[in-house]
Amino acid sequence: SYVLTQPPSVSVAPGQTARITCGGHNIGSKSVHWYQQKPGQAPVLVVYDDTDRPSGIPERLSGSKSGNTATLTISRVEAGDEADYYCQLWDSSGDEVFVFGTGTKVTVL
Amino acid sequence: QVQLVESGGVLVKPGGSLRLSCEASGFTFSDYYMSWIRQAPGKGLEWVSTITSNSGYTDYADSVKGRFTISRDNAKNSLYLQMNSLRAEDTAVYYCAREMATVTRPFNSWGQGTLVTVSS
């Protein structure tokens, strides 16, 4: 089955930039989505189709992709960005399943 | 605005059954594919099942195939998950989620979740 690998944790000081990676086989040919989940809350879609932001998501959150790695970048990090972040894609080949990454805990120092 | 409200989560014994419900409002429910996604305590997200807008197609994760059944009633704006032969590893918060109407199918709206605990 398809696997998306993320670092378990990322720590960043306020005002700095956090980068969360998501690796998977042939991810360059697939569309990656990103979710933010704060403690006790449901996930929220923050980036879809690699780089697009839903309405209401600040420009400080941005997505990119290069080779077999997708990246969510949080610029000018704020205390409110502390959360778990998950990448996700729909694997339309093979079993046609939805796959979530392993998740990354972002800690604001 | 879009609202999804899950219900039905309780404590159930291994081998038992349960039906979860998700009531939708704020959008034309019959236009959208819907999914169930779960999260075990302290763990990551796991997709469980999906159903197309007219119930013509359903799909399941291997971990629940043959035990869970997804369904919907568009007249009632409701999504369901029938869960049979429950196991301890099914313990999780279960979210219903709406898929964006695009070919890449991100989940752009989520409910607050309902907790299912499987324990003797």
PDB file of C-alpha atoms in Angstrom:
ATOM      1  CA  SER A   1       0.000   0.000   0.000  1.00  0.00           C
ATOM      2  CA  TYR A   2       1.045   3.585  -0.602  1.00  0.00           C
ATOM      3  CA  VAL A   3       2.942   5.292   2.238  1.00  0.00           C
ATOM      4  CA  LEU A   4       3.460   8.997   2.915  1.00  0.00           C
ATOM      5  CA  THR A   5       6.315   9.768   5.308  1.00  0.00           C
ATOM      6  CA  GLN A   6       6.537  12.906   7.436  1.00  0.00           C
ATOM      7  CA  PRO A   7       8.981  13.900  10.208  1.00  0.00           C
ATOM      8  CA  PRO A   8       7.369  13.299  13.616  1.00  0.00           C
ATOM      9  CA  SER A   9       8.131  16.780  14.859  1.00  0.00           C
ATOM     10  CA  VAL A  10       9.342  20.214  13.852  1.00  0.00           C
ATOM     11  CA  SER A  11      10.243  22.978  16.296  1.00  0.00           C
ATOM     12  CA  VAL A  12      10.396  26.623  15.306  1.00  0.00           C
ATOM     13  CA  ALA A  13      10.738  29.991  17.030  1.00  0.00           C
ATOM     14  CA  PRO A  14       8.038  32.630  16.570  1.00  0.00           C
ATOM     15  CA  GLY A  15       8.591  34.704  13.451  1.00  0.00           C
ATOM     16  CA  GLN A  16      10.722  32.031  11.803  1.00  0.00           C
ATOM     17  CA  THR A  17       9.838  29.614   9.007  1.00  0.00           C
ATOM     18  CA  ALA A  18       8.711  26.017   9.501  1.00  0.00           C
ATOM     19  CA  ARG A  19       8.964  23.478   6.705  1.00  0.00           C
ATOM     20  CA  ILE A  20       7.135  20.148   6.883  1.00  0.00           C
ATOM     21  CA  THR A  21       8.037  17.514   4.336  1.00  0.00           C
ATOM     22  CA  CYS A  22       5.976  14.650   2.939  1.00  0.00           C
ATOM     23  CA  GLY A  23       7.658  11.922   0.945  1.00  0.00           C
ATOM     24  CA  GLY A  24       6.152   9.189  -1.160  1.00  0.00           C
ATOM     25  CA  HIS A  25       6.874   7.093  -4.220  1.00  0.00           C
ATOM     26  CA  ASN A  26       6.165   8.985  -7.414  1.00  0.00           C
ATOM     27  CA  ILE A  27       4.483  11.768  -5.408  1.00  0.00           C
ATOM     28  CA  GLY A  28       5.433  14.147  -8.190  1.00  0.00           C
ATOM     29  CA  SER A  29       2.659  12.705 -10.329  1.00  0.00           C
ATOM     30  CA  LYS A  30      -0.022  13.046  -7.637  1.00  0.00           C
ATOM     31  CA  SER A  31      -1.836  15.974  -6.044  1.00  0.00           C
ATOM     32  CA  VAL A  32      -1.031  16.512  -2.365  1.00  0.00           C
ATOM     33  CA  HIS A  33      -3.282  18.095   0.213  1.00  0.00           C
ATOM     34  CA  TRP A  34      -2.411  19.369   3.707  1.00  0.00           C
ATOM     35  CA  TYR A  35      -4.463  19.525   6.904  1.00  0.00           C
ATOM     36  CA  GLN A  36      -3.928  21.336  10.187  1.00  0.00           C
ATOM     37  CA  GLN A  37      -5.303  19.755  13.361  1.00  0.00           C
ATOM     38  CA  LYS A  38      -5.216  21.612  16.650  1.00  0.00           C
ATOM     39  CA  PRO A  39      -5.657  19.693  19.929  1.00  0.00           C
ATOM     40  CA  GLY A  40      -9.205  18.491  20.457  1.00  0.00           C
ATOM     41  CA  GLN A  41     -10.354  19.795  17.079  1.00  0.00           C
ATOM     42  CA  ALA A  42     -11.168  18.333  13.695  1.00  0.00           C
ATOM     43  CA  PRO A  43      -8.650  18.682  10.872  1.00  0.00           C
ATOM     44  CA  VAL A  44      -8.869  21.700   8.592  1.00  0.00           C
ATOM     45  CA  LEU A  45      -7.792  21.711   4.942  1.00  0.00           C
ATOM     46  CA  VAL A  46      -5.061  24.355   4.534  1.00  0.00           C
ATOM     47  CA  VAL A  47      -3.550  23.509   1.130  1.00  0.00           C
ATOM     48  CA  TYR A  48      -4.944  21.414  -1.727  1.00  0.00           C
ATOM     49  CA  ASP A  49      -3.618  20.348  -5.098  1.00  0.00           C
ATOM     50  CA  ASP A  50      -0.028  20.954  -3.967  1.00  0.00           C
ATOM     51  CA  THR A  51      -0.211  24.759  -3.827  1.00  0.00           C
ATOM     52  CA  ASP A  52      -3.797  26.082  -3.606  1.00  0.00           C
ATOM     53  CA  ARG A  53      -5.268  27.560  -0.443  1.00  0.00           C
ATOM     54  CA  PRO A  54      -8.949  27.404   0.522  1.00  0.00           C
ATOM     55  CA  SER A  55     -10.546  30.732   1.281  1.00  0.00           C
ATOM     56  CA  GLY A  56      -9.694  31.997   4.748  1.00  0.00           C
ATOM     57  CA  ILE A  57      -6.298  30.302   4.959  1.00  0.00           C
ATOM     58  CA  PRO A  58      -3.519  32.884   5.389  1.00  0.00           C
ATOM     59  CA  GLU A  59      -0.859  33.292   2.727  1.00  0.00           C
ATOM     60  CA  ARG A  60       1.742  32.437   5.368  1.00  0.00           C
ATOM     61  CA  LEU A  61       0.853  28.791   4.731  1.00  0.00           C
ATOM     62  CA  SER A  62       2.022  27.599   1.353  1.00  0.00           C
ATOM     63  CA  GLY A  63       2.617  24.326  -0.421  1.00  0.00           C
ATOM     64  CA  SER A  64       5.197  23.189  -2.919  1.00  0.00           C
ATOM     65  CA  LYS A  65       6.543  20.013  -4.438  1.00  0.00           C
ATOM     66  CA  SER A  66       9.862  18.903  -5.868  1.00  0.00           C
ATOM     67  CA  GLY A  67      10.796  15.412  -6.963  1.00  0.00           C
ATOM     68  CA  ASN A  68       9.372  12.872  -4.534  1.00  0.00           C
ATOM     69  CA  THR A  69       8.803  15.382  -1.740  1.00  0.00           C
ATOM     70  CA  ALA A  70       5.945  17.775  -1.030  1.00  0.00           C
ATOM     71  CA  THR A  71       6.481  20.577   1.468  1.00  0.00           C
ATOM     72  CA  LEU A  72       4.192  22.722   3.593  1.00  0.00           C
ATOM     73  CA  THR A  73       5.875  25.993   4.539  1.00  0.00           C
ATOM     74  CA  ILE A  74       4.649  28.164   7.384  1.00  0.00           C
ATOM     75  CA  SER A  75       6.202  31.624   7.231  1.00  0.00           C
ATOM     76  CA  ARG A  76       6.348  34.089  10.133  1.00  0.00           C
ATOM     77  CA  VAL A  77       5.266  31.377  12.538  1.00  0.00           C
ATOM     78  CA  GLU A  78       2.831  32.349  15.272  1.00  0.00           C
ATOM     79  CA  ALA A  79       1.886  30.596  18.500  1.00  0.00           C
ATOM     80  CA  GLY A  80      -1.470  29.725  16.917  1.00  0.00           C
ATOM     81  CA  ASP A  81       0.264  27.613  14.271  1.00  0.00           C
ATOM     82  CA  GLU A  82       1.163  24.997  16.871  1.00  0.00           C
ATOM     83  CA  ALA A  83      -0.699  21.908  15.691  1.00  0.00           C
ATOM     84  CA  ASP A  84      -0.396  18.550  13.977  1.00  0.00           C
ATOM     85  CA  TYR A  85      -0.101  18.688  10.199  1.00  0.00           C
ATOM     86  CA  TYR A  86      -0.970  15.855   7.815  1.00  0.00           C
ATOM     87  CA  CYS A  87      -0.337  15.466   4.113  1.00  0.00           C
ATOM     88  CA  GLN A  88      -2.794  13.404   2.096  1.00  0.00           C
ATOM     89  CA  LEU A  89      -3.487  12.262  -1.425  1.00  0.00           C
ATOM     90  CA  TRP A  90      -5.885  10.137  -3.377  1.00  0.00           C
ATOM     91  CA  ASP A  91      -4.005   7.279  -4.967  1.00  0.00           C
ATOM     92  CA  SER A  92      -5.984   6.760  -8.151  1.00  0.00           C
ATOM     93  CA  SER A  93      -3.826   3.847  -9.241  1.00  0.00           C
ATOM     94  CA  GLY A  94      -4.075   0.366  -7.849  1.00  0.00           C
ATOM     95  CA  ASP A  95      -6.600   0.234  -5.030  1.00  0.00           C
ATOM     96  CA  GLU A  96      -7.784   3.847  -5.472  1.00  0.00           C
ATOM     97  CA  VAL A  97      -7.529   4.740  -1.801  1.00  0.00           C
ATOM     98  CA  PHE A  98      -7.077   7.842   0.249  1.00  0.00           C
ATOM     99  CA  VAL A  99      -3.721   7.968   2.030  1.00  0.00           C
ATOM    100  CA  PHE A 100      -2.714  10.193   4.937  1.00  0.00           C
ATOM    101  CA  GLY A 101       0.820  10.955   5.966  1.00  0.00           C
ATOM    102  CA  THR A 102       2.147   9.950   9.347  1.00  0.00           C
ATOM    103  CA  GLY A 103       1.697  13.462  10.725  1.00  0.00           C
ATOM    104  CA  THR A 104       4.052  16.161  12.020  1.00  0.00           C
ATOM    105  CA  LYS A 105       3.734  17.939  15.344  1.00  0.00           C
ATOM    106  CA  VAL A 106       4.775  21.582  14.992  1.00  0.00           C
ATOM    107  CA  THR A 107       5.944  23.122  18.251  1.00  0.00           C
ATOM    108  CA  VAL A 108       6.384  26.878  18.559  1.00  0.00           C
ATOM    109  CA  LEU A 109       9.226  27.539  20.978  1.00  0.00           C
TER     110      LEU A 109
ATOM    111  CA  GLN B   1     -22.295  27.550   6.394  1.00  0.00           C
ATOM    112  CA  VAL B   2     -21.352  23.900   5.952  1.00  0.00           C
ATOM    113  CA  GLN B   3     -22.055  21.847   9.038  1.00  0.00           C
ATOM    114  CA  LEU B   4     -21.491  18.147   9.666  1.00  0.00           C
ATOM    115  CA  VAL B   5     -22.626  16.647  12.965  1.00  0.00           C
ATOM    116  CA  GLU B   6     -21.741  13.078  13.857  1.00  0.00           C
ATOM    117  CA  SER B   7     -23.531  10.970  16.441  1.00  0.00           C
ATOM    118  CA  GLY B   8     -23.789   7.402  17.647  1.00  0.00           C
ATOM    119  CA  GLY B   9     -20.401   6.850  19.221  1.00  0.00           C
ATOM    120  CA  VAL B  10     -20.519   4.808  22.435  1.00  0.00           C
ATOM    121  CA  LEU B  11     -18.727   2.123  24.413  1.00  0.00           C
ATOM    122  CA  VAL B  12     -19.323  -1.275  22.812  1.00  0.00           C
ATOM    123  CA  LYS B  13     -17.971  -4.754  23.513  1.00  0.00           C
ATOM    124  CA  PRO B  14     -15.685  -6.574  21.066  1.00  0.00           C
ATOM    125  CA  GLY B  15     -17.764  -8.351  18.463  1.00  0.00           C
ATOM    126  CA  GLY B  16     -20.587  -5.854  18.841  1.00  0.00           C
ATOM    127  CA  SER B  17     -22.243  -3.565  16.308  1.00  0.00           C
ATOM    128  CA  LEU B  18     -22.866   0.145  16.057  1.00  0.00           C
ATOM    129  CA  ARG B  19     -24.273   2.609  13.547  1.00  0.00           C
ATOM    130  CA  LEU B  20     -22.828   6.080  13.256  1.00  0.00           C
ATOM    131  CA  SER B  21     -24.757   8.962  11.711  1.00  0.00           C
ATOM    132  CA  CYS B  22     -23.678  12.266  10.230  1.00  0.00           C
ATOM    133  CA  GLU B  23     -26.234  14.996   9.612  1.00  0.00           C
ATOM    134  CA  ALA B  24     -25.279  17.581   7.003  1.00  0.00           C
ATOM    135  CA  SER B  25     -26.533  21.123   6.528  1.00  0.00           C
ATOM    136  CA  GLY B  26     -25.554  24.319   4.765  1.00  0.00           C
ATOM    137  CA  PHE B  27     -24.956  22.742   1.353  1.00  0.00           C
ATOM    138  CA  THR B  28     -26.645  20.506  -1.215  1.00  0.00           C
ATOM    139  CA  PHE B  29     -25.761  17.159   0.333  1.00  0.00           C
ATOM    140  CA  SER B  30     -26.808  15.122  -2.707  1.00  0.00           C
ATOM    141  CA  ASP B  31     -24.149  16.829  -4.841  1.00  0.00           C
ATOM    142  CA  TYR B  32     -21.142  15.594  -2.878  1.00  0.00           C
ATOM    143  CA  TYR B  33     -19.144  12.449  -2.264  1.00  0.00           C
ATOM    144  CA  MET B  34     -18.743  11.775   1.461  1.00  0.00           C
ATOM    145  CA  SER B  35     -16.275   9.824   3.568  1.00  0.00           C
ATOM    146  CA  TRP B  36     -15.634   8.515   7.047  1.00  0.00           C
ATOM    147  CA  ILE B  37     -12.169   9.036   8.498  1.00  0.00           C
ATOM    148  CA  ARG B  38     -11.017   7.876  11.905  1.00  0.00           C
ATOM    149  CA  GLN B  39      -8.305   8.718  14.407  1.00  0.00           C
ATOM    150  CA  ALA B  40      -7.267   6.317  17.152  1.00  0.00           C
ATOM    151  CA  PRO B  41      -6.294   7.950  20.463  1.00  0.00           C
ATOM    152  CA  GLY B  42      -2.957   9.702  20.060  1.00  0.00           C
ATOM    153  CA  LYS B  43      -2.575   8.442  16.493  1.00  0.00           C
ATOM    154  CA  GLY B  44      -2.852   9.773  12.967  1.00  0.00           C
ATOM    155  CA  LEU B  45      -5.709   9.977  10.509  1.00  0.00           C
ATOM    156  CA  GLU B  46      -6.970   6.898   8.688  1.00  0.00           C
ATOM    157  CA  TRP B  47      -9.481   6.931   5.853  1.00  0.00           C
ATOM    158  CA  VAL B  48     -12.237   4.363   6.442  1.00  0.00           C
ATOM    159  CA  SER B  49     -14.810   4.542   3.655  1.00  0.00           C
ATOM    160  CA  THR B  50     -16.243   6.692   0.896  1.00  0.00           C
ATOM    161  CA  ILE B  51     -19.547   6.863  -0.982  1.00  0.00           C
ATOM    162  CA  THR B  52     -20.455   8.679  -4.167  1.00  0.00           C
ATOM    163  CA  SER B  53     -23.220  11.260  -4.312  1.00  0.00           C
ATOM    164  CA  ASN B  54     -25.873   8.839  -5.624  1.00  0.00           C
ATOM    165  CA  SER B  55     -24.624   5.825  -3.607  1.00  0.00           C
ATOM    166  CA  GLY B  56     -23.586   4.156  -6.846  1.00  0.00           C
ATOM    167  CA  TYR B  57     -20.090   3.368  -5.633  1.00  0.00           C
ATOM    168  CA  THR B  58     -18.552   2.688  -2.244  1.00  0.00           C
ATOM    169  CA  ASP B  59     -15.022   1.891  -1.150  1.00  0.00           C
ATOM    170  CA  TYR B  60     -13.416   0.726   2.075  1.00  0.00           C
ATOM    171  CA  ALA B  61     -10.046   0.525   3.722  1.00  0.00           C
ATOM    172  CA  ASP B  62      -8.747  -3.033   3.931  1.00  0.00           C
ATOM    173  CA  SER B  63      -8.880  -2.815   7.731  1.00  0.00           C
ATOM    174  CA  VAL B  64     -12.694  -2.557   7.714  1.00  0.00           C
ATOM    175  CA  LYS B  65     -13.683  -4.274   4.480  1.00  0.00           C
ATOM    176  CA  GLY B  66     -16.395  -6.866   5.067  1.00  0.00           C
ATOM    177  CA  ARG B  67     -17.241  -5.467   8.530  1.00  0.00           C
ATOM    178  CA  PHE B  68     -18.309  -1.867   7.878  1.00  0.00           C
ATOM    179  CA  THR B  69     -20.954  -0.558   5.479  1.00  0.00           C
ATOM    180  CA  ILE B  70     -21.310   3.048   4.393  1.00  0.00           C
ATOM    181  CA  SER B  71     -24.655   4.415   3.215  1.00  0.00           C
ATOM    182  CA  ARG B  72     -26.498   7.690   2.808  1.00  0.00           C
ATOM    183  CA  ASP B  73     -30.011   9.071   2.644  1.00  0.00           C
ATOM    184  CA  ASN B  74     -30.005  12.189   0.485  1.00  0.00           C
ATOM    185  CA  ALA B  75     -33.602  12.982   1.427  1.00  0.00           C
ATOM    186  CA  LYS B  76     -32.502  13.210   5.051  1.00  0.00           C
ATOM    187  CA  ASN B  77     -29.128  14.841   4.347  1.00  0.00           C
ATOM    188  CA  SER B  78     -27.513  12.045   6.299  1.00  0.00           C
ATOM    189  CA  LEU B  79     -24.521   9.755   6.048  1.00  0.00           C
ATOM    190  CA  TYR B  80     -24.205   6.482   7.948  1.00  0.00           C
ATOM    191  CA  LEU B  81     -21.592   3.925   8.910  1.00  0.00           C
ATOM    192  CA  GLN B  82     -22.768   0.487  10.017  1.00  0.00           C
ATOM    193  CA  MET B  83     -19.982  -1.128  12.003  1.00  0.00           C
ATOM    194  CA  ASN B  84     -20.123  -4.876  12.734  1.00  0.00           C
ATOM    195  CA  SER B  85     -17.721  -7.342  14.355  1.00  0.00           C
ATOM    196  CA  LEU B  86     -16.027  -4.493  16.177  1.00  0.00           C
ATOM    197  CA  ARG B  87     -12.495  -4.950  17.449  1.00  0.00           C
ATOM    198  CA  ALA B  88     -10.401  -3.103  20.020  1.00  0.00           C
ATOM    199  CA  GLU B  89      -8.384  -1.578  17.182  1.00  0.00           C
ATOM    200  CA  ASP B  90     -11.541   0.122  15.868  1.00  0.00           C
ATOM    201  CA  THR B  91     -11.451   2.401  18.913  1.00  0.00           C
ATOM    202  CA  ALA B  92     -11.185   5.923  17.507  1.00  0.00           C
ATOM    203  CA  VAL B  93     -12.833   9.254  16.900  1.00  0.00           C
ATOM    204  CA  TYR B  94     -14.812   8.902  13.695  1.00  0.00           C
ATOM    205  CA  TYR B  95     -15.162  11.967  11.481  1.00  0.00           C
ATOM    206  CA  CYS B  96     -17.454  12.411   8.546  1.00  0.00           C
ATOM    207  CA  ALA B  97     -15.989  14.578   5.832  1.00  0.00           C
ATOM    208  CA  ARG B  98     -17.150  16.126   2.578  1.00  0.00           C
ATOM    209  CA  GLU B  99     -14.963  15.714  -0.474  1.00  0.00           C
ATOM    210  CA  MET B 100     -14.280  18.700  -2.653  1.00  0.00           C
ATOM    211  CA  ALA B 101     -15.890  18.209  -6.070  1.00  0.00           C
ATOM    212  CA  THR B 102     -12.590  17.912  -7.938  1.00  0.00           C
ATOM    213  CA  VAL B 103     -10.704  14.979  -9.434  1.00  0.00           C
ATOM    214  CA  THR B 104      -8.130  15.069  -6.623  1.00  0.00           C
ATOM    215  CA  ARG B 105     -10.804  14.806  -3.893  1.00  0.00           C
ATOM    216  CA  PRO B 106      -9.459  16.660  -0.835  1.00  0.00           C
ATOM    217  CA  PHE B 107     -11.651  16.754   2.263  1.00  0.00           C
ATOM    218  CA  ASN B 108     -12.721  20.364   2.636  1.00  0.00           C
ATOM    219  CA  SER B 109     -15.253  20.060   5.441  1.00  0.00           C
ATOM    220  CA  TRP B 110     -15.148  17.888   8.558  1.00  0.00           C
ATOM    221  CA  GLY B 111     -17.478  17.226  11.457  1.00  0.00           C
ATOM    222  CA  GLN B 112     -16.293  17.391  15.063  1.00  0.00           C
ATOM    223  CA  GLY B 113     -16.210  13.614  15.356  1.00  0.00           C
ATOM    224  CA  THR B 114     -17.822  10.961  17.526  1.00  0.00           C
ATOM    225  CA  LEU B 115     -15.854   8.625  19.809  1.00  0.00           C
ATOM    226  CA  VAL B 116     -16.229   4.877  19.445  1.00  0.00           C
ATOM    227  CA  THR B 117     -14.677   2.778  22.200  1.00  0.00           C
ATOM    228  CA  VAL B 118     -14.471  -0.989  21.798  1.00  0.00           C
ATOM    229  CA  SER B 119     -13.681  -2.639  25.100  1.00  0.00           C
ATOM    230  CA  SER B 120     -14.920  -5.407  27.337  1.00  0.00           C
TER     231      SER B 120
END
